Coordinates of C-alpha atoms in Angstrom, one line a residue:
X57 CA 143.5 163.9 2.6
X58 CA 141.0 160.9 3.1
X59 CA 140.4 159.5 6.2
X60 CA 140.1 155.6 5.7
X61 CA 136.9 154.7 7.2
X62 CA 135.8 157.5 8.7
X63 CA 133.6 157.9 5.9
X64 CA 131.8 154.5 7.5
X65 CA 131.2 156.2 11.1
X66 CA 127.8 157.9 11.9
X67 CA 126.7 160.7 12.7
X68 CA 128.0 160.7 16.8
X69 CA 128.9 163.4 19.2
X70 CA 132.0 165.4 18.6
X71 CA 134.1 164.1 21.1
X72 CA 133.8 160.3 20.5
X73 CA 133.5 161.5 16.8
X74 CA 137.5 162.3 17.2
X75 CA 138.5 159.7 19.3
X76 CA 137.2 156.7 16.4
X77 CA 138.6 158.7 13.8
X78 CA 142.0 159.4 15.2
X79 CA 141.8 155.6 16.1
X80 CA 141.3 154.6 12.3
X81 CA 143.7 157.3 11.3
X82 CA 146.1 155.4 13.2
X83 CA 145.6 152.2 11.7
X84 CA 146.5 153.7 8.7
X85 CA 149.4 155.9 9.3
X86 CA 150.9 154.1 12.0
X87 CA 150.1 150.3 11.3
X88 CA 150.0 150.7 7.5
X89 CA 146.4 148.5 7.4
X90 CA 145.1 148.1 3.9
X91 CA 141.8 150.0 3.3
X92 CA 139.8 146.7 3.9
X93 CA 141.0 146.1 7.3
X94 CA 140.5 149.5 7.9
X95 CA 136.6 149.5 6.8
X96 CA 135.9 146.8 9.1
X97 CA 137.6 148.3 11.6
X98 CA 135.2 151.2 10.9
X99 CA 131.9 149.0 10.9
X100 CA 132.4 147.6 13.8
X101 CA 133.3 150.7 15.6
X102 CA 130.4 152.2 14.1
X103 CA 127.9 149.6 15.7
X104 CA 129.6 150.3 19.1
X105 CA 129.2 154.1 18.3
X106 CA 125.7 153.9 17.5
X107 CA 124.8 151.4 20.9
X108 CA 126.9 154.1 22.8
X109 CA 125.1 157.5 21.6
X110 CA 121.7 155.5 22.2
X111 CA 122.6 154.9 25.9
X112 CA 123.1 158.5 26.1
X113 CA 127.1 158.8 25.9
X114 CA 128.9 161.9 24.1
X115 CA 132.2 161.1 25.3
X116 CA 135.0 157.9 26.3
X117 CA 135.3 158.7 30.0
X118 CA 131.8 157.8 30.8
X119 CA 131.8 154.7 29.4
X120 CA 132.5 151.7 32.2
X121 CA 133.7 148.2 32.3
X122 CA 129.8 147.3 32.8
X123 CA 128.8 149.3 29.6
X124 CA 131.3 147.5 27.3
X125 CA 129.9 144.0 28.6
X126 CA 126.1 145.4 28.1
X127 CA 127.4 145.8 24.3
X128 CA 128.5 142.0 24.3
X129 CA 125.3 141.2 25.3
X130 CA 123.5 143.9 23.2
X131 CA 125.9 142.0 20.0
X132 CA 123.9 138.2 21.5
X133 CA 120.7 140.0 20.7
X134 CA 121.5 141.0 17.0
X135 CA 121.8 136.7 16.1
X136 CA 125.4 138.0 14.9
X137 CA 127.5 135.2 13.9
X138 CA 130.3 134.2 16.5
X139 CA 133.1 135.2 14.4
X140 CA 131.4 138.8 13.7
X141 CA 131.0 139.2 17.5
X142 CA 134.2 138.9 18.7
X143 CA 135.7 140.4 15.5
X144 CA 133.6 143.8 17.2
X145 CA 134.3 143.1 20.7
X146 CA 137.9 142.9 20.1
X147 CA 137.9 146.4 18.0
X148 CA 136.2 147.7 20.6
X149 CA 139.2 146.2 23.1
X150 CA 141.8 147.3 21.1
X151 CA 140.3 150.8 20.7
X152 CA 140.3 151.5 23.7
X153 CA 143.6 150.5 24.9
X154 CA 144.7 152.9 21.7
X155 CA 142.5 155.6 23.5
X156 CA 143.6 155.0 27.0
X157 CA 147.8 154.1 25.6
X158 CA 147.3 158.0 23.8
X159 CA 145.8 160.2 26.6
X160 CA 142.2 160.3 24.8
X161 CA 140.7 158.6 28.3
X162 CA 141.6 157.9 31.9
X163 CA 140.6 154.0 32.0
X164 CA 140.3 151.0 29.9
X165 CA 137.0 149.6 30.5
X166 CA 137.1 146.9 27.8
X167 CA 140.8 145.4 28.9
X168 CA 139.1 142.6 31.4
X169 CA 135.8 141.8 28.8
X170 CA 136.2 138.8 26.6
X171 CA 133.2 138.2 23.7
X172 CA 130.4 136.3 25.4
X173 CA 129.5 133.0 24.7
X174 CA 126.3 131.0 24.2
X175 CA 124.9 129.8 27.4
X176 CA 127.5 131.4 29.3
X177 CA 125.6 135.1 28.4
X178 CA 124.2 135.7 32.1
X179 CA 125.9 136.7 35.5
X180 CA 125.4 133.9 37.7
X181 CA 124.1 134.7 41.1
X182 CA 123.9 133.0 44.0
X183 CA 120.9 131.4 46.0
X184 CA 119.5 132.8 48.6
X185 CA 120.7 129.4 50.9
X186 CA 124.3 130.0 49.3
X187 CA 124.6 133.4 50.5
X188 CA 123.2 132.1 54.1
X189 CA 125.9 129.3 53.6
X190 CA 128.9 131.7 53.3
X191 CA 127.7 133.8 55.8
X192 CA 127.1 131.3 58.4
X193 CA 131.0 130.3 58.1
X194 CA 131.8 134.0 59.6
X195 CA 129.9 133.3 63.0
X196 CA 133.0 133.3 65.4
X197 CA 134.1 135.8 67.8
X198 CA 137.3 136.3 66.5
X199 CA 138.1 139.8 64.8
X200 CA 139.0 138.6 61.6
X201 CA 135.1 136.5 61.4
X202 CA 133.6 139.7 62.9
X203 CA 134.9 142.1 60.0
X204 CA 133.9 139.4 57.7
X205 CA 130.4 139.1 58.8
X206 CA 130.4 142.9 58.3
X207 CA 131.8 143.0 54.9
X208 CA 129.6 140.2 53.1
X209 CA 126.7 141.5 54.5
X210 CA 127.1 145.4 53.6
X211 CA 128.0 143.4 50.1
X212 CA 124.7 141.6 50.1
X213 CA 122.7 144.3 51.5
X214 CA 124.1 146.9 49.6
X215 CA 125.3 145.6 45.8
X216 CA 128.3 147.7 46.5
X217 CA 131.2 147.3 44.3
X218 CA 134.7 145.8 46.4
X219 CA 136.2 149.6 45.5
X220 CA 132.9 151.3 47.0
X221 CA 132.9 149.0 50.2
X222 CA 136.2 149.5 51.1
X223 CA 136.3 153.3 50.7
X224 CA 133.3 153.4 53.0
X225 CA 134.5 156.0 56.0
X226 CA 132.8 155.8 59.3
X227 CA 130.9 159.0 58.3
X228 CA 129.5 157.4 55.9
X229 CA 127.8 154.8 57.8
X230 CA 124.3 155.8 59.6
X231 CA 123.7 152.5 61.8
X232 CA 120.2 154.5 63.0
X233 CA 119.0 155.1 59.8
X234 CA 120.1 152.1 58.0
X235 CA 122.1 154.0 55.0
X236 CA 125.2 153.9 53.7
X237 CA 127.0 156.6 51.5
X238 CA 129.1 155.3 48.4
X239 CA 131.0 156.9 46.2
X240 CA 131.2 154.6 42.3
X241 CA 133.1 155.8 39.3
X242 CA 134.4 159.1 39.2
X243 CA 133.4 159.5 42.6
X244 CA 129.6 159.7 41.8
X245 CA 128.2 159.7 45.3
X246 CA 124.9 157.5 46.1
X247 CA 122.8 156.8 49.0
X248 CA 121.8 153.3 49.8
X249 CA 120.1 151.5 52.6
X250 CA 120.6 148.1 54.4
X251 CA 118.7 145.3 56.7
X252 CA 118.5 144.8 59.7
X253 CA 120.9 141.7 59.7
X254 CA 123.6 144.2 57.9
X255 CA 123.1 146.4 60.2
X256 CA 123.7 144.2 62.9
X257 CA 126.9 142.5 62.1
X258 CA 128.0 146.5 60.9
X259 CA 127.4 147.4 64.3
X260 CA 129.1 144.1 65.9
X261 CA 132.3 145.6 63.9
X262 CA 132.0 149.2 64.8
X263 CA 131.4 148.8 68.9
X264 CA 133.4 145.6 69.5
X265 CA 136.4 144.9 67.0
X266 CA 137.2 147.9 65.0
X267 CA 138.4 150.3 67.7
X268 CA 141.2 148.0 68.8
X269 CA 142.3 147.6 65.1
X270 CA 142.4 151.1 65.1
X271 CA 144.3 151.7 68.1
X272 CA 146.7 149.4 65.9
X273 CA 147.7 152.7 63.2
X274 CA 150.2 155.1 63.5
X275 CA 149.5 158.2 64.2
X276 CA 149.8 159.4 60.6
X277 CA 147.9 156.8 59.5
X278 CA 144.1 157.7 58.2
X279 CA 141.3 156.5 61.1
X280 CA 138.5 157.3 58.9
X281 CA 137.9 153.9 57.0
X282 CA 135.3 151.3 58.3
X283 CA 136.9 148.1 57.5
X284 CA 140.9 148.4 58.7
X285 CA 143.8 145.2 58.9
X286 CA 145.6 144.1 61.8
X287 CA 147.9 146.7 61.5
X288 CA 145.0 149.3 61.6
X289 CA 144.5 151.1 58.1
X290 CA 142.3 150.4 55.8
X291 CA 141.3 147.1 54.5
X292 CA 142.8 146.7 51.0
X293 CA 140.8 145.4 47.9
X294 CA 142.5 142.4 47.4
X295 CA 142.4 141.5 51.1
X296 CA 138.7 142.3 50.5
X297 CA 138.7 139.5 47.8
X298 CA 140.3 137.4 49.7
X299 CA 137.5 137.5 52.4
X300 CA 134.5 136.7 49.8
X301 CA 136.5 134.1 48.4
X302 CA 137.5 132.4 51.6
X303 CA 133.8 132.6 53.2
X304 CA 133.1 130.6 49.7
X305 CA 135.2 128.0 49.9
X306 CA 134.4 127.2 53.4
X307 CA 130.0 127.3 52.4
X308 CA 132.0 124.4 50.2
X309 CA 130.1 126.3 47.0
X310 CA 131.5 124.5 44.0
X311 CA 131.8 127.5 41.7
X312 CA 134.5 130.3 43.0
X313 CA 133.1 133.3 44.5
X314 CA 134.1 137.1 44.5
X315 CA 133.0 140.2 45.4
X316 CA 131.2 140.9 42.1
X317 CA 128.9 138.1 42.3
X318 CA 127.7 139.5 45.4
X319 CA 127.0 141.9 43.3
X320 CA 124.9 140.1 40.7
X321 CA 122.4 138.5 43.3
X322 CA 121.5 141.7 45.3
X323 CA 120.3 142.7 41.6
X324 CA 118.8 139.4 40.6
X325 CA 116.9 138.8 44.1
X326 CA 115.4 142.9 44.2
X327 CA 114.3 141.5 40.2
X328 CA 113.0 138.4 41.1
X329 CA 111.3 139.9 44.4
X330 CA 109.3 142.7 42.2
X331 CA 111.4 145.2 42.4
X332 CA 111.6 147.9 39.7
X333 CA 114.5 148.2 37.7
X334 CA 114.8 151.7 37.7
X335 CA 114.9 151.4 41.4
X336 CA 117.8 148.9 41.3
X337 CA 119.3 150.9 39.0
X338 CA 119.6 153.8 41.3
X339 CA 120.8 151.4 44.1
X340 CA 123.5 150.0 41.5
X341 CA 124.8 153.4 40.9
X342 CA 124.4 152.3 36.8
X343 CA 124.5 155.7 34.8
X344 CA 122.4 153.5 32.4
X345 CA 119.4 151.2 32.5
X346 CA 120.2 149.4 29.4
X347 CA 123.3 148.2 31.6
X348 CA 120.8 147.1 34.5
X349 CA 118.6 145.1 32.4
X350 CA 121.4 142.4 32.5
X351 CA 119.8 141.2 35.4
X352 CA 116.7 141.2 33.9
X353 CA 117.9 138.8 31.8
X354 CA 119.1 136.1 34.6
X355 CA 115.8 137.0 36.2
X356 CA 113.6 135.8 32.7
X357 CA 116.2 132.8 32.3
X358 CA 115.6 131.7 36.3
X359 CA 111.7 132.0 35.2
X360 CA 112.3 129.8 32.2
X361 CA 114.2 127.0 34.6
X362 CA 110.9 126.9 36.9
X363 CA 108.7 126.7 34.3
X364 CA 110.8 124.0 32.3
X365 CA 110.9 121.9 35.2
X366 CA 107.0 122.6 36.9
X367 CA 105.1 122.7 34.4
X368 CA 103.0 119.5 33.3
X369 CA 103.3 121.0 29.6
X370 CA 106.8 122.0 29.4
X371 CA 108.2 118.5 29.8

């Protein structure tokens, strides 16, 4: 029996192999697709295949939310026309939601990613003076200002993810050595330092605030995490959104603010201060560098914005 547009797919490892063609199969059998719909279907998919056995993937559940944006970008780069990107983009999306709906993977990493648009390509990170803005509006002795001090920092410092900051456990935390263990995706465990002003307001929270939010739990309650509520467990994600996003309305910063753009200027300030990307790879916890060079890109478009506007021959 034929297998509409498999014929179209390269040569890929066996297990993503399977998952495209019992994808394509399905738009056959199940959704009765014409063979046209099908093929493009299959050429798309085949472009994503191709980027994703190039960045060293053989199978779905290493592929990550930051991978599948990588690909938007990687689709920029080709001069593609608009309506061929997100034609790809959303095969991709609805691939895998097929894959994750029938058990072939655990996540959906495309569900959240939209096709990227000209001049809105590039994270945005913050400036230096903004991130010294939202953290000036945690200065307070109250608990609540303390734990926030604590958390933007080690976000800052750190380029954690809002999942990897709040599953840090105490034990994890060396405030002698300035490193902090986190655990990313599929609990792939990394080791990465902090300042000395993280290390300072970490150390504010630990000795002065934390234990008596900790005498606060049940017994039965876990003690282990570093950042807890007021009722003494520990400190939920969205709570933890909540925080970046309130310390950015108060720095009265125009644009919103969450955890993840925290995220983006640890990577574009290690660029733009000479770090190397392989380096900030490692401290990203990216399985691949292709994913990293993202930030390359905002750190080359920042370059273009001082040269456009300081140079005597670029005006």
């Amino acid at each position: 029996m034929a297998r509409h547009g498999a014929e179209l797919l390269p040569e890929l490892p066996a297990s993503l192999a399977r998952a495209f063609e019992t994808y394509l199969n399905s738009l056959r059998f199940e959704r009765g697709l014409s063979r046209n719909s099908i093929d493009a279907y299959a050429r798309d998919l085949a472009r994503y295949g191709t980027w994703l056995n190039g960045q060293g993937m053989s199978h779905l559940g290493e592929v990550e939310r930051t991978h599948v944006e990588a690909f938007a970008l990687h689709l920029l780069d080709e001069n593609l026309a608009p309506r061929t990107r997100a034609r790809a983009l959303v095969a991709v999306r609805r691939f895998h939601g097929f894959a994750l709906g029938e058990g072939l993977a655990a996540t959906d990493p495309a569900s959240e990613v939209s096709p990227p648009q000209e001049g809105l390509r590039l994270p945005k990170a913050l400036s230096l003076d903004d991130i010294e803005a939202m953290l000036a509006t945690t200065g307070g002795e109250e608990p609540a200002q303390i734990r926030a001090a604590a958390l933007l920092e080690l976000l800052y410092a750190t380029g954690a993810r809002i999942s990897e900051a709040v599953g840090v456990d105490l034990d994890d935390l060396d405030l002698e050595t300035s490193l902090v263990r986190l655990y990313g995706k599929g609990g792939k465990e990394r080791i990465v330092p902090f300042g000395s002003h993280a290390a300072t307001a970490l150390g504010a929270w630990v000795s002065r605030t934390r234990p008596s939010m900790a005498a606060k739990a049940r017994s039965s309650a876990p003690a282990g995490a570093l950042f807890l509520n007021a009722r003494g467990t520990r400190l939920s994600r969205q709570t933890a959104w909540q925080i970046v996003k309130d310390a950015g309305e108060l720095a009265g910063l125009e644009a919103e603010v969450s955890p993840h753009t925290f995220r983006h200027s640890f990577a574009t300030h290690l660029l733009e201060g000479g770090a190397d990307i392989r380096v900030v790879q490692e401290l990203l916890g990216h399985a691949s560098v292709t994913t990293t060079q993202i930030y390359t890109k905002v750190s080359e478009e920042t370059l273009r914005e001082v040269y456009a506007t300081s140079h005597p021959r670029a005006r």
